[in-house]
Short mmCIF file of C-alpha atoms and ligand atoms in Angstrom, two decimals:
data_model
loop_
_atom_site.label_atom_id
_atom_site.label_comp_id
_atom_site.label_asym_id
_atom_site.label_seq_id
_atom_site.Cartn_x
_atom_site.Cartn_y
_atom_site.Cartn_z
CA UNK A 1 16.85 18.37 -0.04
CA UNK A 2 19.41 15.24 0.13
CA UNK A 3 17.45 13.96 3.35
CA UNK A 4 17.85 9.96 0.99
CA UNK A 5 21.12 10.21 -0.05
CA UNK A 6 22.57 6.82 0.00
CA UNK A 7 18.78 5.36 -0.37
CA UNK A 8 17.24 2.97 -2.88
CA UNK A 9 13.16 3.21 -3.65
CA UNK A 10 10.80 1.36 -5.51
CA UNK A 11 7.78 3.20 -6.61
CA UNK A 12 5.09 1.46 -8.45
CA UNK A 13 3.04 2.96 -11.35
CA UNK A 14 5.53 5.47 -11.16
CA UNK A 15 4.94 6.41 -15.25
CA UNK A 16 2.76 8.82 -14.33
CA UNK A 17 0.36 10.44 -11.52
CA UNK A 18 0.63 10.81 -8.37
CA UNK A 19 3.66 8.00 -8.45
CA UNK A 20 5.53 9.92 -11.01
CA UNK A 21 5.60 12.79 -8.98
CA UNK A 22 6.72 10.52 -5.85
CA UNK A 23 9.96 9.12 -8.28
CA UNK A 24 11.13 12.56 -8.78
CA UNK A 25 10.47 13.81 -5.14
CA UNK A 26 12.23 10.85 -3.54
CA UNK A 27 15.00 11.34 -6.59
CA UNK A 28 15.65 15.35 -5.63
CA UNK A 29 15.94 14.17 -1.89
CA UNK A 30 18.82 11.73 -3.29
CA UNK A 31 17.41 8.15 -3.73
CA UNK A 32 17.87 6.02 -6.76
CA UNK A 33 14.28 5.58 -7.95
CA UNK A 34 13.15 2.27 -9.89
CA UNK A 35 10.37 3.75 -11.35
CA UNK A 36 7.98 0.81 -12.33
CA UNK A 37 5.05 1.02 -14.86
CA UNK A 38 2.85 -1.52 -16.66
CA UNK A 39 2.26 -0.47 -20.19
CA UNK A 40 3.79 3.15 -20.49
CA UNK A 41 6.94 2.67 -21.24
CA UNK A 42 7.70 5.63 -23.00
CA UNK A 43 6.43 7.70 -20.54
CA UNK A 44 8.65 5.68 -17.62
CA UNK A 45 11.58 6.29 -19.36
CA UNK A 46 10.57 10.26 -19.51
CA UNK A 47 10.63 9.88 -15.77
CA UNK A 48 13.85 8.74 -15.53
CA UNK A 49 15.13 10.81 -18.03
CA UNK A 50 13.70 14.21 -16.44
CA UNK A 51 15.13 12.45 -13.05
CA UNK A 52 18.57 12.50 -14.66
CA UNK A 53 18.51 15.77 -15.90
CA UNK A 54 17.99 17.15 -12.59
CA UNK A 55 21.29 15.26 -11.53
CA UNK A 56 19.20 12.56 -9.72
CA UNK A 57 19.33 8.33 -10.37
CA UNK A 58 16.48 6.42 -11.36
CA UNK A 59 15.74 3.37 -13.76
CA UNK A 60 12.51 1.59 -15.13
CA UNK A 61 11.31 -1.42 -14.49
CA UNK A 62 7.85 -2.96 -16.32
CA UNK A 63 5.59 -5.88 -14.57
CA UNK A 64 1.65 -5.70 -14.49
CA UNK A 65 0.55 -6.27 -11.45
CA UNK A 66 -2.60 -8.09 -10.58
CA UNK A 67 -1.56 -11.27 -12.75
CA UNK A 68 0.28 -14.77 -12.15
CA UNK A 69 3.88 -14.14 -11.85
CA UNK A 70 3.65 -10.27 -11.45
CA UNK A 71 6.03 -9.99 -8.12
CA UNK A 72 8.87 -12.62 -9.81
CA UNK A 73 8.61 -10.13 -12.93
CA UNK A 74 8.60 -6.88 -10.88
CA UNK A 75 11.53 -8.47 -8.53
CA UNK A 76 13.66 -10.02 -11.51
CA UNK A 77 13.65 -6.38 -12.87
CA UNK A 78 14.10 -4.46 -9.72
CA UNK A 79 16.66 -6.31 -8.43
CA UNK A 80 18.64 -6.27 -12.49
CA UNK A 81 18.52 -2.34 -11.82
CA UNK A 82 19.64 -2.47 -8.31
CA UNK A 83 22.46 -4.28 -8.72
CA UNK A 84 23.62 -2.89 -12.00
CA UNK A 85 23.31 0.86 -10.19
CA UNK A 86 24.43 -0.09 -6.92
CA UNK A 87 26.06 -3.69 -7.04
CA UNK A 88 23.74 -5.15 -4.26
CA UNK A 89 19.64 -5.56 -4.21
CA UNK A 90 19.51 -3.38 -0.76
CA UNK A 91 15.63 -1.41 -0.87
CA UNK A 92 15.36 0.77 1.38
CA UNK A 93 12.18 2.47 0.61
CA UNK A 94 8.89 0.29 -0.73
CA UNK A 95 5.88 2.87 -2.37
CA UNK A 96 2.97 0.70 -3.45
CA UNK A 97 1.27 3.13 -5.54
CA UNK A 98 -0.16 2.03 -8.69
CA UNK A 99 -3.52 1.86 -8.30
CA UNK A 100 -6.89 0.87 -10.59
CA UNK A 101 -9.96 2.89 -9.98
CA UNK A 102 -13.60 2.60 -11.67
CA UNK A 103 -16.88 3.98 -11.05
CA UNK A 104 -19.79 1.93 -10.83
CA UNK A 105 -22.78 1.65 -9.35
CA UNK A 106 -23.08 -0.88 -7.00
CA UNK A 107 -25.76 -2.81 -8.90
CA UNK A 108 -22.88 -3.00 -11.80
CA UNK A 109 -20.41 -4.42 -9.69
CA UNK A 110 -19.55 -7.57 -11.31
CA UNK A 111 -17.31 -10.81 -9.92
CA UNK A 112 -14.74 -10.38 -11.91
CA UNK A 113 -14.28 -6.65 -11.84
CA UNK A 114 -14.22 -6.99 -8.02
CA UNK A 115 -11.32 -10.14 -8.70
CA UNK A 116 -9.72 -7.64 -10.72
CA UNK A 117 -9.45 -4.53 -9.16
CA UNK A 118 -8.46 -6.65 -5.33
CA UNK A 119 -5.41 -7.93 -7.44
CA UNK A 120 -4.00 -4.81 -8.80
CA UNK A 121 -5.00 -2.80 -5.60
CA UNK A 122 -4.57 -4.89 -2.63
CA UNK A 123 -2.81 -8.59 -3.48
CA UNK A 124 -0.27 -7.32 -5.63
CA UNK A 125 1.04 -4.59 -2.99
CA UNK A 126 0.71 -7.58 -0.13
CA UNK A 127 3.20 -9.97 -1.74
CA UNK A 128 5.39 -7.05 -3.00
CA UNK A 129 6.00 -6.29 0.62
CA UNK A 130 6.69 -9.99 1.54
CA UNK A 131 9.05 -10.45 -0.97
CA UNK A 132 10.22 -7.05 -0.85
CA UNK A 133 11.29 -7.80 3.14
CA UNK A 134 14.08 -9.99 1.90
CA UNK A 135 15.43 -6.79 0.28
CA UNK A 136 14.63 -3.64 2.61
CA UNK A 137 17.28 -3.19 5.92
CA UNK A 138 16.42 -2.28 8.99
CA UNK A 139 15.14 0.89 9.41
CA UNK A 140 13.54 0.40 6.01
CA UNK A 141 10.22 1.85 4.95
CA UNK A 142 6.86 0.96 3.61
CA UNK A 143 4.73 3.33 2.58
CA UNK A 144 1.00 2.29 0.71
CA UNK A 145 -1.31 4.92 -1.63
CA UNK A 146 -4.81 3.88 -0.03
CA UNK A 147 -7.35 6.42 -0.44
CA UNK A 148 -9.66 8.97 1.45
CA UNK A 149 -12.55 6.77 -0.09
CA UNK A 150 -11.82 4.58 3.13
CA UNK A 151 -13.67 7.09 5.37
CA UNK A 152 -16.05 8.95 2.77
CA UNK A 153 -18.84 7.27 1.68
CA UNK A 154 -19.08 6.71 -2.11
CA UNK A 155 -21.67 3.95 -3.56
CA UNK A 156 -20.15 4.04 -7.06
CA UNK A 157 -16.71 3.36 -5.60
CA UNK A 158 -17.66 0.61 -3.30
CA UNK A 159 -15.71 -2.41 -4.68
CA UNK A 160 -12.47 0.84 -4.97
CA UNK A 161 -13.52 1.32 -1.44
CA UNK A 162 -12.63 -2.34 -0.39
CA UNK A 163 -9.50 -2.62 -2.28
CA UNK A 164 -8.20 0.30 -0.12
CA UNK A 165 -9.65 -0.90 3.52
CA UNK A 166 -7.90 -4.35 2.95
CA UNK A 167 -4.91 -2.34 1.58
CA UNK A 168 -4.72 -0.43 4.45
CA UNK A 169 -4.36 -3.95 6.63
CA UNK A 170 -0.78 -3.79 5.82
CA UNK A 171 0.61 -0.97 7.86
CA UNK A 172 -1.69 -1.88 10.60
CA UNK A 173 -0.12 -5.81 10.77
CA UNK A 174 2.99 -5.18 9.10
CA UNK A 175 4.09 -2.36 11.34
CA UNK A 176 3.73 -4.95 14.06
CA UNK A 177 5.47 -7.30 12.70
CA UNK A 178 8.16 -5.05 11.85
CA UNK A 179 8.89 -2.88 14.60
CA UNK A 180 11.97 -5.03 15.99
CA UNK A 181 13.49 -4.41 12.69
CA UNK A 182 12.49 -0.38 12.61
CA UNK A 183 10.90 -0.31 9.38
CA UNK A 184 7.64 1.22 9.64
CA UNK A 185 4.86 0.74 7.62
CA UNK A 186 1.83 3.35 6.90
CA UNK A 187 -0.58 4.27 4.75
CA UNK A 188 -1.24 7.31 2.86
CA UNK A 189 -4.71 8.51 1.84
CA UNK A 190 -4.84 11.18 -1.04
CA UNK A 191 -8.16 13.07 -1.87
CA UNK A 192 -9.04 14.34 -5.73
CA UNK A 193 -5.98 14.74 -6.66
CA UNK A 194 -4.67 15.65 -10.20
CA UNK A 195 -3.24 12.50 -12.06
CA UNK A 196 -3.16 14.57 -15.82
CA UNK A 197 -6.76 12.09 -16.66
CA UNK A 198 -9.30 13.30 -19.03
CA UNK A 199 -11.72 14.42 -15.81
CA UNK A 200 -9.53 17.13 -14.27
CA UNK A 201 -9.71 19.17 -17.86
CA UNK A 202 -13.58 19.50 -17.79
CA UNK A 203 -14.64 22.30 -15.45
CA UNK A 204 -17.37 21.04 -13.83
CA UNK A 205 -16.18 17.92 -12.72
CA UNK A 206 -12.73 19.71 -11.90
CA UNK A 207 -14.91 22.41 -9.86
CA UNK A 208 -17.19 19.63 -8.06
CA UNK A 209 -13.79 17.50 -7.01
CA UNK A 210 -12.21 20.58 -5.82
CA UNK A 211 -15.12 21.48 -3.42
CA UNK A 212 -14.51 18.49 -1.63
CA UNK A 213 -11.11 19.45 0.12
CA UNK A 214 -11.57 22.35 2.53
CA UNK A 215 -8.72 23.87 0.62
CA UNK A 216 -11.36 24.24 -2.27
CA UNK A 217 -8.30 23.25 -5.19
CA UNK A 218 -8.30 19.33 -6.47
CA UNK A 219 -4.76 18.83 -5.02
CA UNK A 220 -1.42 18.65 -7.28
CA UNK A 221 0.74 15.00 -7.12
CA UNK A 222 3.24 16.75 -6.01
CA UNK A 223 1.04 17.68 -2.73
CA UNK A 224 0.87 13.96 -2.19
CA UNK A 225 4.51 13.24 -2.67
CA UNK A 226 5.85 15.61 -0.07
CA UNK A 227 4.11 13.92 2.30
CA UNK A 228 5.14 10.67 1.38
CA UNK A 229 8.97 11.76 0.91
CA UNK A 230 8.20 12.66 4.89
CA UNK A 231 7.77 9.41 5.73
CA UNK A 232 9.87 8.01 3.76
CA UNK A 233 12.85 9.62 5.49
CA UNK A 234 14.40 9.79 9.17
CA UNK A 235 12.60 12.77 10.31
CA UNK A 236 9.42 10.79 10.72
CA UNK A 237 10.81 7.14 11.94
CA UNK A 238 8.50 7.42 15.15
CA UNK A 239 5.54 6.94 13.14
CA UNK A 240 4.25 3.18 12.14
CA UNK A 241 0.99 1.76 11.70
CA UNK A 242 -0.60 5.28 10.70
CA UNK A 243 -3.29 6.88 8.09
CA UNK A 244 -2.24 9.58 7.08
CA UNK A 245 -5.25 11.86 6.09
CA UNK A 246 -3.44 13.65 2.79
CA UNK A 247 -7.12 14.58 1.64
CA UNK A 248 -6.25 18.59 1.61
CA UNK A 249 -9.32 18.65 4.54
CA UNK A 250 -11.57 16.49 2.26
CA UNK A 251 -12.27 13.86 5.51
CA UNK A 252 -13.51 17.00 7.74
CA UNK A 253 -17.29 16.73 6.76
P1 LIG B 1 -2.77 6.95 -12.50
O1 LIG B 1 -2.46 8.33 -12.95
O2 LIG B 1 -3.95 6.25 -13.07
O3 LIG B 1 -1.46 6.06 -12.69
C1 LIG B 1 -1.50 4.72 -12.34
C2 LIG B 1 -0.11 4.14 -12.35
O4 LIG B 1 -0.21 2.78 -11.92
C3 LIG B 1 0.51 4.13 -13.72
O5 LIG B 1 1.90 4.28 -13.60
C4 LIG B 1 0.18 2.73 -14.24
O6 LIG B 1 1.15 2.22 -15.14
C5 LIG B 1 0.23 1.92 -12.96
N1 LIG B 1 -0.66 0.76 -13.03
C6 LIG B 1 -2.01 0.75 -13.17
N2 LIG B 1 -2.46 -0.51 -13.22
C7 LIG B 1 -1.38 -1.32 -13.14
C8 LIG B 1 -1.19 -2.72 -13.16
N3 LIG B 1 -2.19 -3.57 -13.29
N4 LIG B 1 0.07 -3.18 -13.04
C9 LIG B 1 1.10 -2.34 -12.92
N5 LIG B 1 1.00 -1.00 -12.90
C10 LIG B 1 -0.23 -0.50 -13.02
O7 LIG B 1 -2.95 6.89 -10.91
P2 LIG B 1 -3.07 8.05 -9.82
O8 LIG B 1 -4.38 8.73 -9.98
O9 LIG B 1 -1.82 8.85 -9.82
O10 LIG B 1 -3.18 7.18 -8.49
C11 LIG B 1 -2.04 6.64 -7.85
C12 LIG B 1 -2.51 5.94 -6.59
O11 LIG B 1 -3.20 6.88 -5.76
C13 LIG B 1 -3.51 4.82 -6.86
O12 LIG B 1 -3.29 3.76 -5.96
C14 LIG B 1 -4.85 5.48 -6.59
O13 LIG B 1 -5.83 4.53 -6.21
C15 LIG B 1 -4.49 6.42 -5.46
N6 LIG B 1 -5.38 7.58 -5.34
C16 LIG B 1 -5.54 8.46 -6.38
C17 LIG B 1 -6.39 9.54 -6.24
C18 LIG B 1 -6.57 10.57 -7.33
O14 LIG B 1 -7.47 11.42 -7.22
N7 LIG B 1 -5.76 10.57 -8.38
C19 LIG B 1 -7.09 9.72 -5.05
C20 LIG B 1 -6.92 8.81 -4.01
C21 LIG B 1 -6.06 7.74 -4.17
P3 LIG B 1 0.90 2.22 -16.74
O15 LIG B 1 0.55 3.62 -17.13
O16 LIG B 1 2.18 1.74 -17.31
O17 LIG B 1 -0.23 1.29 -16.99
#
């Protein structure tokens, strides 16, 4: 623990989920957290208060993504908070997590669901990292949720499917772009992995998800966030450009 001392971090949809338990992982290591929701306020400000009680830093910040003006409302907040807890807007650490999902078959797929779910999922992350470049130092880090439906196929979760490939651009061209500056840029691919939804309560969806990783269990957040407080910190600054397979086995076959 205390590998991020001294570190800032913005995790988005961080109320809850697999970015909730990425706030308070990245907040035990030592990083102030701005832990960013949409419409759950309440439960963002449980993150940050459970954050505090363990002795960590963390504040929330609201913007829905995936509409005009989203990054100016997400930045206007983050950098408030960073500057109020820190007195300068340095991030050190960018999670794009929050993340729309729906299942459909692909005859349902509509326009504007597709419009939709490419905004939230793959435009929104794209110009959070460009603006979030004028903020994040050398050595930095960028670190996108994607999903193990990149390499598994899915019909019903085609149009999910494509929000992730093109999401997944990023740390190939970004980490590119950014290796002069050493901040590297990956992705990280999760499997069925327990967000507290409706589905994980009812057995036999919770049984059918959890025969998909080779570890036979539907994975805890927590699973996820380890891996991502890895990259996050110095221990793994020769890595750039990667997927990282955080599917608990479920990409074997
Ligand atoms: P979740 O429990 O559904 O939580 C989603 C988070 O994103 C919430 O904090 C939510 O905020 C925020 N969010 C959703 N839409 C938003 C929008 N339009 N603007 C701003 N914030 C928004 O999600 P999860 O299951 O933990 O998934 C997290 C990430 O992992 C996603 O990118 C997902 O695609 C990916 N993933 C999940 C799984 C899985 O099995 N759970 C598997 C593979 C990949 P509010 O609550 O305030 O709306």
């Amino acid at each position: 623990m205390g590998k991020l001392i001294g570190k800032t971090a913005l995790v988005t949809g961080s109320s809850r989920g697999i970015g909730r338990a990425v706030a308070e992982r990245l907040a035990d290591e030592g990083a102030l957290v701005a832990v960013h929701y949409a419409t759950g306020a309440d439960a963002a400000r449980e993150v940050v208060a459970g954050i505090e009680k363990n002795g960590g830093r963390a504040f929330a910040v609201q913007a829905e993504l995936g509409v005009p003006g989203d990054v100016d409302t997400l930045f206007a907040g983050l950098e408030k908070g960073l500057e109020e807890h820190t007195g300068h807007t340095t991030l050190d650490i960018l999670v794009n997590n929050a993340g729309i999902m729906a299942m459909l078959q692909p005859a349902e797929v509509t326009p504007e669901l597709f419009d939709r779910m490419m905004a939230v999922n793959a435009k929104a992350p794209l110009f959070i990292v460009q603006r979030g470049l004028s903020l994040i130092p050398d050595g930095g880090r960028v670190i996108n949720i994607t999903s193990g439906l990149t390499r598994v196929a899915s019909p019903e979760q085609v149009t999910y499917g494509m929000t992730k490939a093109a999401l997944e651009q990023i740390a190939l061209h970004f980490s590119r772009h950014l290796g002069g500056r050493r901040i590297t840029v990956n992705s990280v691919a999760p499997g069925s992995t327990d967000n507290g939804g409706p589905v994980f309560q009812v057995p036999e969806i919770r049984e059918a998800l959890s025969r998909l990783s080779t570890f036979g269990e539907v994975a805890e957040p927590t699973a996820v966030a380890d891996v991502v407080a890895f990259l996050a910190s110095n221990d793994a600054r020769w890595i750039t450009g990667a997927f990282i397979d955080a599917s608990g086995g479920t990409l074997l076959g």
